[in-house]
XYZ file of C-alpha atoms in Angstrom:
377
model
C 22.307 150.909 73.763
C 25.044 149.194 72.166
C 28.306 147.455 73.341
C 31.441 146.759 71.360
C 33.975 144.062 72.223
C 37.132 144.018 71.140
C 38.151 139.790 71.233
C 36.422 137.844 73.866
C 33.054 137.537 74.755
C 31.246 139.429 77.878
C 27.781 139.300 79.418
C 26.307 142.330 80.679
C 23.956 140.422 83.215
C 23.810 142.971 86.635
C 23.426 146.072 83.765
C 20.777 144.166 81.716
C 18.468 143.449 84.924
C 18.751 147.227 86.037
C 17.171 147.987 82.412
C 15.084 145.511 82.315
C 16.173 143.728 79.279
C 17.601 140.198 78.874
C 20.938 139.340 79.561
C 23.110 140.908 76.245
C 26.825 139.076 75.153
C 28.999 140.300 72.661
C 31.823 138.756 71.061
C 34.872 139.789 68.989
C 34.025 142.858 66.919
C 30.381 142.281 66.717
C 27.838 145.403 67.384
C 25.047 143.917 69.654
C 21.280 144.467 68.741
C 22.209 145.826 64.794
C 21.425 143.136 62.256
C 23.259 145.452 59.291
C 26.790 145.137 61.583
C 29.410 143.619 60.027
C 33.237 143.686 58.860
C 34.719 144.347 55.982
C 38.263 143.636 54.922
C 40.246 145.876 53.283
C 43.734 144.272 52.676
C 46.560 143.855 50.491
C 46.592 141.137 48.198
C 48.922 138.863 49.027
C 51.885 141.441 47.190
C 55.806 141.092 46.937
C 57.318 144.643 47.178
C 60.267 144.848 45.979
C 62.577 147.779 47.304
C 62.201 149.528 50.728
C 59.773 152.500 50.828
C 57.742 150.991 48.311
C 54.065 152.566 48.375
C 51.247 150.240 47.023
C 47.776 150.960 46.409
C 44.410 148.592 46.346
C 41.037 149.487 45.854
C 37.957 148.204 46.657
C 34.800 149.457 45.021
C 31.868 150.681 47.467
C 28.797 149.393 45.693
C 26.161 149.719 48.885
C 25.899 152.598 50.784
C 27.223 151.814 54.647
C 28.469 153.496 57.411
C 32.019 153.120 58.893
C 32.307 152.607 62.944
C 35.490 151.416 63.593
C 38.722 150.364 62.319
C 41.124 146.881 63.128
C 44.200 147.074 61.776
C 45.942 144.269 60.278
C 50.150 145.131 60.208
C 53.153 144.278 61.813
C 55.634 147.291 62.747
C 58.936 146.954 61.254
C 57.722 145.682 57.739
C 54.734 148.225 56.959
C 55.798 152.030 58.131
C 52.253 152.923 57.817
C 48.700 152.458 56.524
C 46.488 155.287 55.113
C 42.726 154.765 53.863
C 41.417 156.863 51.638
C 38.220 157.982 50.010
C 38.002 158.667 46.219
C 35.331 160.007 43.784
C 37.227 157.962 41.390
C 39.863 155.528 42.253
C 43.581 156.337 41.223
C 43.746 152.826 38.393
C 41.459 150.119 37.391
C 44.612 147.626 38.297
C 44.151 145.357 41.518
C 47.571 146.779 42.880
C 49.387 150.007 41.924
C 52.428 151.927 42.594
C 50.847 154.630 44.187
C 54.335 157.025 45.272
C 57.665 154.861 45.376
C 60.425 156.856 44.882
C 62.994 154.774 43.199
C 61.397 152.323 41.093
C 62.103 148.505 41.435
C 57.893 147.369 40.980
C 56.926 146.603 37.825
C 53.567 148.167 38.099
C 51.563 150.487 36.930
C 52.553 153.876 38.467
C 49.431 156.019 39.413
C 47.675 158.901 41.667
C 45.968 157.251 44.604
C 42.548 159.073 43.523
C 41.883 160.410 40.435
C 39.474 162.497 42.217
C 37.508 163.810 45.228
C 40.494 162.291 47.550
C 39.732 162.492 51.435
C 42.072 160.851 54.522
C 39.016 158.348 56.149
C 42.087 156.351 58.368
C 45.342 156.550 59.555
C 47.759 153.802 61.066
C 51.622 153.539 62.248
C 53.690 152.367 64.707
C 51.490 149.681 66.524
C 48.483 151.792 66.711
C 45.464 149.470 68.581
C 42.080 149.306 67.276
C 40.061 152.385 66.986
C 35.731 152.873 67.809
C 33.803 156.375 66.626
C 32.047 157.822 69.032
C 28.487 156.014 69.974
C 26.747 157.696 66.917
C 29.049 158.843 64.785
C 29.395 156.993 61.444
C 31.920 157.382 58.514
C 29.439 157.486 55.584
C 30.700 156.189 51.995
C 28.456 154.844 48.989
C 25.736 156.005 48.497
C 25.095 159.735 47.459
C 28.125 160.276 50.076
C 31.471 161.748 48.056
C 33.355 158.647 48.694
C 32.848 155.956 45.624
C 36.039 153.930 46.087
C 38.402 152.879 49.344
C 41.488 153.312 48.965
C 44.398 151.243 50.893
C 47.702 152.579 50.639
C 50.313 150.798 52.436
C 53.984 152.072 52.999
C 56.537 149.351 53.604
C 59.758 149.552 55.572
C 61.689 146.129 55.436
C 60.960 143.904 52.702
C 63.733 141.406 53.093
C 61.040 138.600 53.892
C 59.118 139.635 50.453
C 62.392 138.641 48.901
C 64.064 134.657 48.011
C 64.457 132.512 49.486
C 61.543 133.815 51.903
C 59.352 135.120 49.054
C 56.367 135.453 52.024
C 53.408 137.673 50.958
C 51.615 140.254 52.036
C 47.857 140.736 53.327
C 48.246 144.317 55.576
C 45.238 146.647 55.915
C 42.199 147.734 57.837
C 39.140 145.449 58.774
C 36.448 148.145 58.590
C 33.613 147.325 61.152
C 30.767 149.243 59.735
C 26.571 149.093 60.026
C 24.271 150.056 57.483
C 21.944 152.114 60.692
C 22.095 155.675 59.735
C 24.150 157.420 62.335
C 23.107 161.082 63.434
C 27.129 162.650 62.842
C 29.281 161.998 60.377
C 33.069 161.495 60.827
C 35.906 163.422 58.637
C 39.757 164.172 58.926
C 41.218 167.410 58.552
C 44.925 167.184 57.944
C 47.544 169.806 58.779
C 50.963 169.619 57.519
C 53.655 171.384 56.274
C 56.603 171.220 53.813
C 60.168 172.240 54.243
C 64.252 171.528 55.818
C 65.648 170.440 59.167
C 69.054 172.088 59.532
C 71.891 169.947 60.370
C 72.576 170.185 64.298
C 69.228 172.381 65.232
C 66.353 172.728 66.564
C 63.501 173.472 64.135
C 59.573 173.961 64.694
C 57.374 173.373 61.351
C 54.257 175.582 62.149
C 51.168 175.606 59.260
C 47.647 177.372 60.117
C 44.592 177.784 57.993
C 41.485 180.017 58.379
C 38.116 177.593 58.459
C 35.267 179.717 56.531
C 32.584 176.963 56.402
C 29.205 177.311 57.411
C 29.965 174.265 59.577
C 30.481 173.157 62.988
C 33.308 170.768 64.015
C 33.745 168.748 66.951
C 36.997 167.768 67.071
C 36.823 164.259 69.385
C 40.407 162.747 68.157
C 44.026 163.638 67.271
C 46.647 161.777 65.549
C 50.290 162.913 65.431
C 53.039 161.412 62.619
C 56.890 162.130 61.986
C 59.505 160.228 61.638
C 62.574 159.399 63.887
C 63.353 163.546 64.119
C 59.871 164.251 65.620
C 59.584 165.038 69.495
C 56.241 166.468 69.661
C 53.254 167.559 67.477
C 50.110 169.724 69.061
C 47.279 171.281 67.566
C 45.254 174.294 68.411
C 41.634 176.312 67.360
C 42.624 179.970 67.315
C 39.583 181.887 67.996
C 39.886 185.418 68.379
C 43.625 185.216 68.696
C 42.839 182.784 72.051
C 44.454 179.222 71.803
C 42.858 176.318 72.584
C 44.451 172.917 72.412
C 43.183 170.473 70.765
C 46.135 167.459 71.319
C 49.540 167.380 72.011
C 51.794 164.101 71.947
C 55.385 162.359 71.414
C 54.880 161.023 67.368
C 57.209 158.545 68.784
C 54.397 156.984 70.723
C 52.222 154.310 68.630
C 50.765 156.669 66.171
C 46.986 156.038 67.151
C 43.958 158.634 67.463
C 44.086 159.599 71.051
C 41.462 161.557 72.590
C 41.092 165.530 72.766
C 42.811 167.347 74.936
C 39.983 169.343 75.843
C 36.742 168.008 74.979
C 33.807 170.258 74.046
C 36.265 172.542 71.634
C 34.558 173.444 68.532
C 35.668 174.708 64.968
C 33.283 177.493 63.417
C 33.578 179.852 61.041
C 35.937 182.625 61.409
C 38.505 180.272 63.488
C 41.779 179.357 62.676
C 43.602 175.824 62.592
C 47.015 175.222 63.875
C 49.642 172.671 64.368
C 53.289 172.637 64.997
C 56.089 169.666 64.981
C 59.336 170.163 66.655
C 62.170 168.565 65.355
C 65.665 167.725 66.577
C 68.328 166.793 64.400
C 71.512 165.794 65.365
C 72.621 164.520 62.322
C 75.350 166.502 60.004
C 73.133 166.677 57.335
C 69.791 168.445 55.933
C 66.813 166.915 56.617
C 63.785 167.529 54.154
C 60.038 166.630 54.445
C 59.722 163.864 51.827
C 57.817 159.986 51.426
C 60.521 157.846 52.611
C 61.911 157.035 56.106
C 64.879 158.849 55.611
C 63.094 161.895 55.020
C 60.991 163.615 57.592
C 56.928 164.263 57.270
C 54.449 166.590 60.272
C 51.533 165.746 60.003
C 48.789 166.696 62.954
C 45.266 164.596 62.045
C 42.105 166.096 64.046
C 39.256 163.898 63.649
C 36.065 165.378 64.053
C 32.253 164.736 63.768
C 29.237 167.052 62.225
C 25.799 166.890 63.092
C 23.791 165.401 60.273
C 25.336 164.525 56.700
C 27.252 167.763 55.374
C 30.769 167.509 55.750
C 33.127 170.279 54.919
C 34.299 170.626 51.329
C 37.554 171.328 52.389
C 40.288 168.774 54.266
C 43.639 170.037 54.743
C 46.010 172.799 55.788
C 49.894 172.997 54.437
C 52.590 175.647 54.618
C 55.956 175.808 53.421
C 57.216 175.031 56.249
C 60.729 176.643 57.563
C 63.000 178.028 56.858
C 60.145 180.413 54.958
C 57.124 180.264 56.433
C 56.269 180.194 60.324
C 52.912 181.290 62.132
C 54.138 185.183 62.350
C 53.706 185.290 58.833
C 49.599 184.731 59.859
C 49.111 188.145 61.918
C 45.372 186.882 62.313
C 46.529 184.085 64.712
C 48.313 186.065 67.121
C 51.392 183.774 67.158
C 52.384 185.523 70.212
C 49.745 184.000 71.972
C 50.652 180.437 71.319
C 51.269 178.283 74.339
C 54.522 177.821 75.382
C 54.270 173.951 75.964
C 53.402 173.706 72.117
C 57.066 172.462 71.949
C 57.306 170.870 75.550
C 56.598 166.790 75.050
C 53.675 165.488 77.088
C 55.433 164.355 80.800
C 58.237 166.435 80.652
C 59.295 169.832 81.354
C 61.863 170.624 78.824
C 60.777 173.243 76.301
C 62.803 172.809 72.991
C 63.668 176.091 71.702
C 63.902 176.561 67.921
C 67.564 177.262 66.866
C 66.679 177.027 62.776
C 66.785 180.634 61.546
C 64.007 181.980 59.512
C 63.779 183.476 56.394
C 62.339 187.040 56.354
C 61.701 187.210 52.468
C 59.728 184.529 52.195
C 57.519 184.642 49.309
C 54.158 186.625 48.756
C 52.715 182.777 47.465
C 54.256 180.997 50.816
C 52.090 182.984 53.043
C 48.888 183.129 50.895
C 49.464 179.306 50.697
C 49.536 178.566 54.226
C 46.717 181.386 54.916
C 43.761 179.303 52.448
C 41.891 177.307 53.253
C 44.289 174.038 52.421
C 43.233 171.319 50.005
C-alpha cells in the first residue's frame, strides 16, 4: 500500500497497527515505501515572451526509462492561458526554447513543430487546475522501448506585460512530474476529441465530432478534461455502443480546467464503439467566432483519460470534425444522434438546456464526414 501527500506531513498510526506494520509518514509529494520515487521538473527556462498569445516550447530529453504518476503544476492564471505536455518520438528542435505556434511573430526564435514525430497529449493544464494523482497502479510510461523519447512543455501565455521593461521578470511555468521507476500494471494515455469550425454572431452553436474506435484494445476511461475559451458553457463526452449513450463527463469549461473524475465509472471503450463529444457555445458578440490558437479565438476540446491493462496503448489518439456549420453528429448515421442525451447541452447544476440556433449546412463535403468518421490522428 502506498500513500501520497500533497504538502504536509501525516502519520498513518491507528491504520498501520490494524496491518500490522510500523507507523508510515509521508511528506510533500513523496510516494512512501518506493525507493525509485521521485520528481522531476519540467519548466520553462526562465523566458521573456514577447507579445500576447505567444506559444513556447522546451524539451527535455528522457534518457531512463520511468513511469509517470502524477502531475504538480507550476503557473499562475492570468499570465500562462495554459500548459500542455507532450510526448515525441523526436522532439520538434534541438534549441532549448522554440516558437512552437505564435501567431503574429514578435520572438526572435526559431519557429518549429512541437514534435517532429510520434506526438501524443501526456498532460493538460488551465485555469487553476490543482494537482493531479493516476490511479493506484496506473503509470504513464516514457523512455525506454515506450513511444515517447522526448517531453515536451508547451506553454501558452496570456499577459506578458511583467515579461516586459521596466519589469523584465522571467519565466519558470510547467509541470513537476512525480514519477517511480516500479513497473505499474496499466498504462495511462489521452484521447483527444475536438473539432474545427465558426460561432455565428448572436447564436447558439453546438460543435459535435465522433470517431469509430477499431482497436483490439480495451479502455477504461477514469478522467475527463473539458477546454474552451470565454464562449464555452459546457463540454460532455459519450461511448456510443450500439447506438446506446453512455456518458463519460460533462462540465462548465469555465470551471478550473482540471481532470475530474468519470461520470460513470466502470464504462469501457472496445472495439466497434464510437467516441463522442460536444461543446456548446454562446456568442453574444456581433461578430464570427472561429476555432483558432489565441484567446480571441475559440477551441473544444473534450480530453478522456484512460488506462490499459499491461503496456499496449492504442496507436491512435484523437478525434476531429469540421465542426459547424458543416459537419454535426447526423452526418455519423452509426451513432444514432437521435439518441444523444438531452442534457449533453444542459451545464452541470442547472436546468437550462441551450438549444442550437446556428444553422447547418446540408452539402457539406464527402471529405468532412469521412474526416470526422476515422479514426482521428
Amino acid at each position: 500500500m502506498k500513500f501520497i501527500a500533497v504538502s504536509k506531513v501525516f502519520c498513518f498510526i491507528r491504520l498501520a497497527s490494524i496491518l500490522g506494520f510500523p507507523p508510515v509518514c509521508v511528506g510533500s509529494v513523496e510516494v512512501v515505501g518506493d525507493k525509485t520515487s521521485k520528481n522531476i521538473d519540467i519548466l520553462m527556462p526562465g523566458v521573456q515572451p514577447e507579445v500576447s498569445d505567444t506559444y513556447l516550447c522546451s524539451a527535455t530529453k528522457v534518457d531512463t526509462p520511468f513511469y509517470i504518476i502524477g502531475f504538480q503544476p507550476k503557473a499562475k492564471v492570468g499570465i500562462v492561458h495554459h500548459i500542455l505536455l507532450y510526448g515525441c518520438a523526436v522532439s520538434g528542435s534541438a534549441e532549448k526554447v522554440w516558437d512552437c505556434g505564435t501567431m503574429y511573430g514578435g520572438q526572435q526564435l526559431e519557429q518549429a513543430p512541437v514534435c517532429q514525430s510520434g506526438q501524443s497529449i501526456i498532460y493538460a493544464w488551465a485555469l487553476g487546475a490543482p494537482e493531479f494523482h493516476l490511479p493506484d497502479g496506473v503509470g504513464l510510461r516514457v523512455g525506454g522501448d515506450s513511444s515517447i523519447n522526448w517531453i515536451v512543455l508547451e506553454v501558452h501565455y496570456d499577459n506578458i506585460d511583467s515579461f516586459l521593461p521596466p519589469v523584465n521578470d522571467r519565466d519558470y511555468s510547467g509541470i513537476i512530474l512525480m514519477t517511480t521507476e516500479t513497473r505499474q500494471p496499466k498504462s495511462a494515455g489521452i484521447y483527444l476529441l475536438g473539432t474545427s469550425g465558426e460561432i455565428a454572431p448572436h447564436s447558439t452553436t453546438y460543435m459535435e465530432t465522433a470517431c469509430s474506435f477499431d482497436e483490439p484494445i480495451e479502455l477504461h476511461p477514469f478522467a475527463f478534461r473539458t477546454h474552451t475559451h470565454d464562449h464555452g458553457k459546457v463540454v460532455s463526452g459519450y461511448r456510443v455502443r450500439n447506438g446506446e449513450w453512455a456518458e463519460i463527463g460533462r462540465k462548465s469549461p469555465q470551471l478550473p480546467q482540471m481532470f475530474y473524475d468519470v461520470t460513470q465509472p466502470g464504462v469501457t471503450v472496445k472495439a466497434g464503439d464510437f467516441l463522442a463529444a460536444r461543446c456548446t457555445f454562446v456568442n453574444d458578440d456581433n461578430v464570427t467566432v472561429r476555432i483558432g490558437t489565441t484567446t480571441k479565438d475559440e477551441m473544444c476540446n473534450f480530453y478522456l483519460m484512460y488506462y490499459v491493462v499491461g503496456e499496449r496503448l492504442p496507436e491512435g489518439n484523437g478525434c476531429f470534425s469540421a465542426g459547424p456549420p458543416t459537419w454535426n453528429w447526423s452526418l455519423l448515421r452509426d451513432i444514432r444522434s437521435e439518441n444523444a442525451p438531452l442534457n449533453a447541452s444542459i451545464v452541470p447544476g442547472t436546468t437550462e438546456l441551450l438549444k442550437s440556433t446556428q444553422e447547418f449546412t446540408k452539402d457539406a463535403k464527402e471529405g468532412d464526414e469521412l474526416r470526422a468518421s476515422g479514426h482521428g490522428i
